[in-house]
Amino acid sequence: MIHNRKKIYAASVMLVSLMVFSVGEITAQESAKKEVVISKDLKWSERMALSIIKRAPKAWQIDNNEKPKWDYKLGLVTMSFEELYKKTKNPVYANYVNEYGETVINSSGEIMNYKLEDYNIDNVNAGKILFDLYKRTKDKRYLIAMQTLRKQLETHPRTNSGGFWHKKIYPYQMWLDGLYMGTPFYARYSTEFNKGKDFDDIAKQFEQIHLHTIDKNTGLLFHAWDESKQMPWANKETGTSPNFWSRSIGWYMMALVDVLDYMPKNHPKRKELIQYLNEISAAVAKYQDPSGLWYQVTDSAAKEGNYLEASGSEMFVYAFAKGVKKGYLPSQYKKLAEKGFDGLLNKLITVDPDGEIHITQVCASAGLGGNPYRDGSYEYYIKEKIKIDNSHGLGPFILAALELEK
C-alpha cells in the first residue's frame, strides 16, 4: 500500500512538473511576443524579421505549424535571416536560425522527417542554411546533414535528358520550383567541398528547363514539363503545363542569380546562364502592372479572378535588384525593382499600431498532379488559398528588401 502511495505521489509530481514546464514555455513565448519592439525607424527587412519573430518565437512555428519539421519554406525564411544577420550582425537573427537548426537536426546529423529515398528536390532547399551554421558553430551535425543532402543528388532520379525529377512521385517531371530548391545548394556545396566540379551538371538543369518550358510567344516559362507527356496536364506535343505562374518563374529567376554567386567566372556556361536571366527578365518586365506588382497568372492581368500576388512579385524584385547589383542585368531593372518594392509597400503590406507588419495576398501553395488532382488550369491557380503572412511571402520580402537596402 505504501509502495502504491509512493508511485501515485511520484506520478503526481511528474504531472505537476510537466504542467509547470508547459505553462512556463507558453509564458516564455507570450513574453517573447511582448518583448519584440518593432521601430518604424528600422529598415523594412528588419521590420519584417522582427514581426516574424513576434508571431513565431521559434522558426518552426511559422505558418502556425504545431510541431517542428524540416521544410523548404522554413528553409527559405531562415535563409533570409542568415542574409539579414550578415548585413546587420545582430545576433537575434543568427540565434533564430541556430535554434531551428538544433531543433530539426539531431546531434548525429540526422534530419527530422527526412527520407533520402523520397527523392524530393524540395527537401534540399533548407540545406542552404547549413553552410553558415556549420561555419558559425563548428558543429559536425550540420556537415553530416549537408553530406546527406548532397548524397541525395548523386542518386536522384533524372529525365532521360539529365534533369532532376521534381519528386520520385512525379516521374519524368521538371518544375521551375525545383531549380531553386536544388541548384543553389548544389552550387555552393560544389564550390566549398568539391572543387567546383559540378557546374556542368548544374548548368544542365537550367538548360533543360529553358529548352523545354519556354514559350516563344511571350518569352515566359511554363510552370513545368513532363518528359513522358503522360500527365493529363501536359501538352501532348511539348509536355508543358498550360499556364504561367509568377511564383514558379520567380523561383527560377532567384535560382539563376543565386547560382551565379558560386559559378566560376571562367566557366563556359556562365554567359549562358546570364543570358537566360536577361531573357526571362525582359519577358517578366513586360507584364509588370502599373502598381509595380505582378499577377498570380503572369500574362492574364485582365482576366476575371486574377490578383496581384505577393511572393512572385517579391521574387522578381529580388532577382532584378541582385541582377543589376552583380552586373548581370542592365541598370534599368533597378528602377523596375524599386517600383515593385514600392508596390508591395503601397498595396500589400499592412502595419499594426505596435509596428508589426504583415504581407497580404500570398498564394499559399500551387503545384501539379497529386491528390487531390491539380490540373494547372487558369481556374486552378486563381482558386488556390490566398493567405496573410504565409512563409512564401516572408523570406523573399526580406531578401528583396536587403538587395534594395530598404
XYZ file of C-alpha atoms in Angstrom:
406
model
C 0.000 0.000 0.000
C 2.822 2.396 0.953
C 4.603 1.421 -2.263
C 1.490 2.303 -4.288
C 1.202 5.680 -2.499
C 4.801 6.437 -3.431
C 4.035 5.583 -7.047
C 0.955 7.833 -7.061
C 2.927 10.672 -5.417
C 5.767 10.356 -7.953
C 3.290 10.374 -10.842
C 1.586 13.468 -9.395
C 4.893 15.322 -9.050
C 5.761 14.411 -12.629
C 2.384 15.637 -13.894
C 2.694 18.929 -11.990
C 6.234 19.361 -13.325
C 5.022 18.811 -16.876
C 2.203 21.292 -16.338
C 4.610 23.867 -14.913
C 7.005 23.292 -17.813
C 4.196 23.670 -20.375
C 2.888 26.831 -18.723
C 6.439 28.132 -18.473
C 7.017 27.534 -22.167
C 3.768 29.264 -23.130
C 4.594 32.170 -20.817
C 8.048 32.449 -22.357
C 6.527 32.545 -25.837
C 3.977 35.154 -24.815
C 6.619 37.322 -23.169
C 8.827 36.972 -26.236
C 5.949 38.282 -28.329
C 5.506 41.229 -25.973
C 9.223 41.996 -25.780
C 9.753 42.334 -29.539
C 9.800 46.048 -30.293
C 9.451 46.968 -33.960
C 10.562 50.529 -34.555
C 9.335 52.315 -37.658
C 12.860 53.726 -37.961
C 14.238 50.292 -38.859
C 14.610 49.144 -42.440
C 11.798 47.052 -43.893
C 13.984 43.926 -43.848
C 14.341 44.109 -40.060
C 10.757 45.191 -39.504
C 9.602 42.063 -41.300
C 12.080 39.797 -39.483
C 11.083 41.117 -36.057
C 7.407 40.782 -36.967
C 8.038 37.132 -37.848
C 9.806 36.562 -34.509
C 6.956 38.261 -32.676
C 4.386 35.927 -34.241
C 6.602 32.830 -34.165
C 9.291 32.988 -31.433
C 10.699 29.750 -32.880
C 11.153 29.435 -36.628
C 9.307 26.118 -36.876
C 6.145 27.883 -35.621
C 5.908 29.963 -38.813
C 2.721 29.138 -40.758
C 1.188 28.063 -37.434
C 2.957 24.701 -37.551
C 2.120 22.630 -34.498
C 5.454 20.814 -34.340
C 8.973 21.215 -35.738
C 9.806 19.941 -39.207
C 12.471 20.133 -41.915
C 10.732 22.096 -44.630
C 11.665 24.057 -47.775
C 9.501 27.039 -46.757
C 11.118 27.298 -43.323
C 14.455 26.973 -45.092
C 13.519 29.919 -47.296
C 12.670 32.123 -44.296
C 15.667 31.123 -42.151
C 17.987 31.622 -45.118
C 16.702 35.197 -45.396
C 17.507 35.606 -41.672
C 21.060 34.410 -42.397
C 21.423 37.100 -45.039
C 19.985 39.673 -42.650
C 22.460 38.636 -39.960
C 25.363 39.056 -42.400
C 24.166 42.580 -43.101
C 23.313 43.710 -39.557
C 25.469 41.463 -37.319
C 22.514 41.420 -34.921
C 22.753 38.067 -33.054
C 18.944 37.902 -32.722
C 18.749 36.808 -36.355
C 21.570 34.269 -36.114
C 20.080 32.800 -32.931
C 16.734 32.335 -34.675
C 18.466 30.191 -37.310
C 20.640 28.393 -34.718
C 17.600 27.319 -32.732
C 15.890 25.977 -35.844
C 18.997 24.037 -36.853
C 19.401 22.444 -33.420
C 15.718 21.501 -33.380
C 15.479 19.805 -36.776
C 18.941 18.187 -36.926
C 19.957 15.938 -34.057
C 23.472 15.609 -32.652
C 24.190 12.703 -35.029
C 23.367 14.847 -38.045
C 20.059 13.141 -38.810
C 17.462 15.435 -40.378
C 13.977 15.394 -38.863
C 11.238 13.846 -41.066
C 13.701 13.493 -43.980
C 13.917 10.381 -46.133
C 16.561 10.344 -48.840
C 14.652 7.651 -50.742
C 11.684 10.023 -51.221
C 13.890 11.851 -53.735
C 12.059 15.117 -53.169
C 14.073 18.063 -54.519
C 12.169 20.393 -52.131
C 13.967 18.724 -49.226
C 17.329 20.074 -50.388
C 16.358 23.743 -50.108
C 16.656 24.147 -46.318
C 20.192 22.776 -46.655
C 21.313 26.246 -47.719
C 21.326 27.397 -44.088
C 23.700 24.588 -43.078
C 26.833 26.104 -44.629
C 26.761 29.179 -42.388
C 25.511 27.222 -39.376
C 28.496 24.907 -39.705
C 30.941 27.805 -40.086
C 29.451 29.647 -37.136
C 29.099 26.752 -34.697
C 31.692 24.191 -35.935
C 29.041 21.597 -35.042
C 29.599 18.437 -37.112
C 25.860 17.699 -37.248
C 25.499 20.355 -39.943
C 28.327 18.938 -42.046
C 26.802 15.447 -41.852
C 23.385 16.815 -42.847
C 24.907 18.658 -45.832
C 26.634 15.456 -46.921
C 23.326 13.593 -46.702
C 21.600 16.122 -48.965
C 24.482 16.027 -51.433
C 24.235 12.235 -51.432
C 20.576 12.555 -52.443
C 21.623 14.478 -55.554
C 24.061 11.699 -56.523
C 21.261 9.182 -56.974
C 18.281 11.487 -57.509
C 16.247 10.196 -60.486
C 16.560 12.174 -63.722
C 14.825 12.705 -67.012
C 16.419 10.958 -69.981
C 17.960 14.315 -70.855
C 19.615 14.676 -67.435
C 17.297 16.934 -65.428
C 16.377 16.152 -61.824
C 12.826 14.880 -61.361
C 10.877 17.183 -59.070
C 9.997 14.242 -56.814
C 10.009 10.464 -57.092
C 6.202 10.602 -57.023
C 6.310 12.930 -60.086
C 8.352 10.825 -62.532
C 9.980 12.491 -65.570
C 8.768 15.921 -64.456
C 10.847 19.067 -64.016
C 9.214 22.071 -62.324
C 10.618 25.600 -62.282
C 10.356 25.479 -58.473
C 12.886 22.646 -58.382
C 15.656 24.795 -59.840
C 15.602 26.973 -56.714
C 15.181 24.001 -54.378
C 18.227 22.147 -55.638
C 20.752 24.119 -57.667
C 21.939 26.901 -55.284
C 22.711 24.263 -52.614
C 24.394 22.082 -55.254
C 26.462 25.058 -56.459
C 27.664 26.132 -53.023
C 28.454 22.575 -51.974
C 30.425 22.083 -55.171
C 32.379 25.298 -54.541
C 33.152 24.643 -50.882
C 33.644 20.862 -50.841
C 34.017 19.593 -54.405
C 36.435 21.995 -56.149
C 33.639 23.327 -58.357
C 33.477 20.191 -60.472
C 29.663 20.016 -60.714
C 28.918 23.196 -62.639
C 28.403 21.476 -65.993
C 25.650 19.432 -64.371
C 24.219 22.487 -62.594
C 24.098 24.377 -65.904
C 22.384 21.371 -67.483
C 19.439 21.770 -65.084
C 18.858 25.311 -66.358
C 19.420 24.282 -69.976
C 16.785 21.565 -69.733
C 14.196 23.807 -68.070
C 14.876 26.621 -70.527
C 14.714 24.336 -73.549
C 11.506 22.587 -72.570
C 9.382 25.232 -70.778
C 9.979 28.445 -72.733
C 7.051 29.915 -74.634
C 8.282 31.568 -77.813
C 5.333 33.984 -77.976
C 5.711 35.585 -74.540
C 9.260 34.608 -73.535
C 7.804 33.345 -70.241
C 8.383 29.856 -68.856
C 5.559 27.412 -68.236
C 5.362 26.048 -64.673
C 6.511 22.519 -65.508
C 7.479 19.957 -68.146
C 6.635 16.265 -68.311
C 9.187 14.488 -70.473
C 6.905 11.445 -70.748
C 3.926 13.623 -71.837
C 1.738 11.205 -69.876
C 0.287 13.584 -67.282
C -3.214 14.881 -68.092
C -1.949 18.450 -67.509
C 0.866 18.040 -70.050
C 0.633 19.314 -73.614
C 0.657 16.187 -75.780
C 3.228 17.685 -78.162
C 5.531 19.658 -75.856
C 4.913 18.150 -72.412
C 4.488 21.600 -70.829
C 1.855 22.597 -68.292
C -0.705 25.078 -69.651
C -0.112 28.314 -67.689
C 2.448 30.793 -66.394
C 2.574 31.029 -62.602
C 4.503 34.039 -61.331
C 5.971 32.354 -58.259
C 7.355 29.463 -60.292
C 9.087 31.917 -62.647
C 10.297 33.766 -59.536
C 11.837 30.556 -58.159
C 13.689 30.096 -61.459
C 14.995 33.674 -61.517
C 16.152 33.523 -57.886
C 17.908 30.240 -58.684
C 19.800 31.907 -61.541
C 21.075 34.900 -59.555
C 21.967 32.726 -56.551
C 23.805 30.030 -58.540
C 25.825 32.733 -60.302
C 27.223 33.689 -56.866
C 29.234 30.468 -56.994
C 29.750 29.727 -60.673
C 33.397 30.384 -61.613
C 33.850 33.491 -63.775
C 35.738 31.469 -66.366
C 33.175 28.683 -66.631
C 31.989 28.326 -70.254
C 28.326 28.067 -69.194
C 28.314 31.239 -67.081
C 27.449 33.513 -70.028
C 24.614 31.177 -70.961
C 23.010 31.488 -67.506
C 23.380 35.279 -67.581
C 21.691 35.236 -70.993
C 18.817 33.179 -69.588
C 18.431 35.741 -66.802
C 18.317 38.599 -69.297
C 15.768 36.828 -71.474
C 13.356 35.952 -68.670
C 13.793 39.392 -67.064
C 12.809 41.104 -70.333
C 9.750 38.850 -70.615
C 8.671 39.379 -66.999
C 9.165 43.164 -67.201
C 6.534 43.346 -69.961
C 3.889 42.085 -67.523
C 4.618 44.419 -64.604
C 1.385 46.101 -63.538
C 1.268 49.934 -63.187
C 1.163 49.293 -59.419
C 4.648 47.772 -59.714
C 3.377 44.274 -58.909
C 2.691 41.137 -60.928
C -0.373 38.927 -61.184
C -0.746 35.367 -59.930
C -1.133 34.142 -63.538
C 1.578 36.274 -65.086
C 0.165 37.073 -68.526
C -3.529 37.309 -67.651
C -3.922 40.655 -65.857
C -7.345 41.440 -67.280
C -8.847 38.018 -66.723
C -11.529 37.652 -64.067
C -10.304 36.360 -60.702
C -6.611 37.081 -61.258
C -4.930 39.062 -58.483
C -1.696 40.879 -57.650
C 0.334 38.230 -55.816
C 2.987 38.997 -53.204
C 5.550 36.187 -53.376
C 6.078 36.166 -57.137
C 6.347 39.964 -57.139
C 8.947 39.839 -54.339
C 10.995 37.231 -56.179
C 11.037 39.324 -59.356
C 12.112 42.375 -57.336
C 14.909 40.364 -55.705
C 16.174 38.921 -58.991
C 16.067 42.296 -60.765
C 17.839 44.128 -57.916
C 20.506 41.478 -57.402
C 20.964 41.040 -61.156
C 21.770 44.742 -61.524
C 23.978 44.856 -58.428
C 26.056 41.919 -59.688
C 26.312 43.313 -63.216
C 24.215 40.627 -64.924
C 21.319 42.916 -65.887
C 21.177 46.439 -67.359
C 20.675 49.277 -64.871
C 17.034 49.952 -65.835
C 15.957 46.841 -63.947
C 16.892 48.611 -60.704
C 14.063 51.090 -61.360
C 11.657 48.227 -62.042
C 12.743 46.604 -58.779
C 12.201 49.856 -56.872
C 8.776 50.233 -58.456
C 7.932 46.656 -57.483
C 9.025 47.149 -53.878
C 7.026 50.373 -53.636
C 4.029 48.421 -54.948
C 4.440 45.874 -52.154
C 4.510 48.637 -49.537
C 1.584 50.537 -51.039
C -0.688 47.621 -51.883
C 0.190 44.525 -49.885
C 1.919 45.497 -46.618
C -0.178 46.397 -43.581
C 1.229 47.845 -40.347
C -0.298 47.326 -36.879
C -0.309 50.157 -34.293
C 2.537 48.398 -32.418
C 4.703 48.322 -35.563
C 4.153 44.668 -36.506
C 3.933 44.286 -40.287
C 2.040 41.777 -42.426
C 2.257 40.719 -46.050
C -1.101 40.048 -47.726
C -2.191 38.247 -50.918
C 0.273 35.378 -50.773
C -0.675 32.262 -52.714
C -0.384 29.551 -50.055
C 0.599 26.750 -52.417
C 0.324 25.601 -56.022
C 1.512 22.553 -57.908
C 0.540 19.976 -60.497
C -0.917 16.481 -60.336
C -1.097 14.845 -56.908
C -4.192 14.024 -54.905
C -6.487 15.957 -54.965
C -5.537 16.449 -58.602
C -4.189 19.854 -59.728
C -4.720 20.417 -63.444
C -2.662 23.587 -63.974
C -5.645 25.451 -65.431
C -6.142 29.186 -65.035
C -9.049 28.469 -62.679
C -6.834 26.229 -60.553
C -4.181 28.908 -59.962
C -6.617 31.658 -59.045
C -8.609 29.439 -56.688
C -5.740 28.187 -54.533
C -5.838 29.626 -50.994
C -4.625 33.191 -50.517
C -3.067 33.860 -47.118
C -1.622 36.619 -44.966
C 1.938 36.105 -43.646
C 2.406 32.793 -45.441
C 6.071 31.775 -45.421
C 6.371 32.008 -49.222
C 5.846 35.759 -48.864
C 8.106 36.305 -45.843
C 11.570 35.155 -46.910
C 11.506 36.769 -50.369
C 10.302 40.067 -48.880
C 13.368 40.190 -46.614
C 15.686 39.177 -49.466
C 14.207 41.808 -51.794
C 14.453 44.493 -49.091
C 18.093 43.580 -48.429
C 19.030 43.792 -52.111
C 17.444 47.238 -52.357
C 18.773 48.234 -48.897
C 15.228 49.099 -47.851
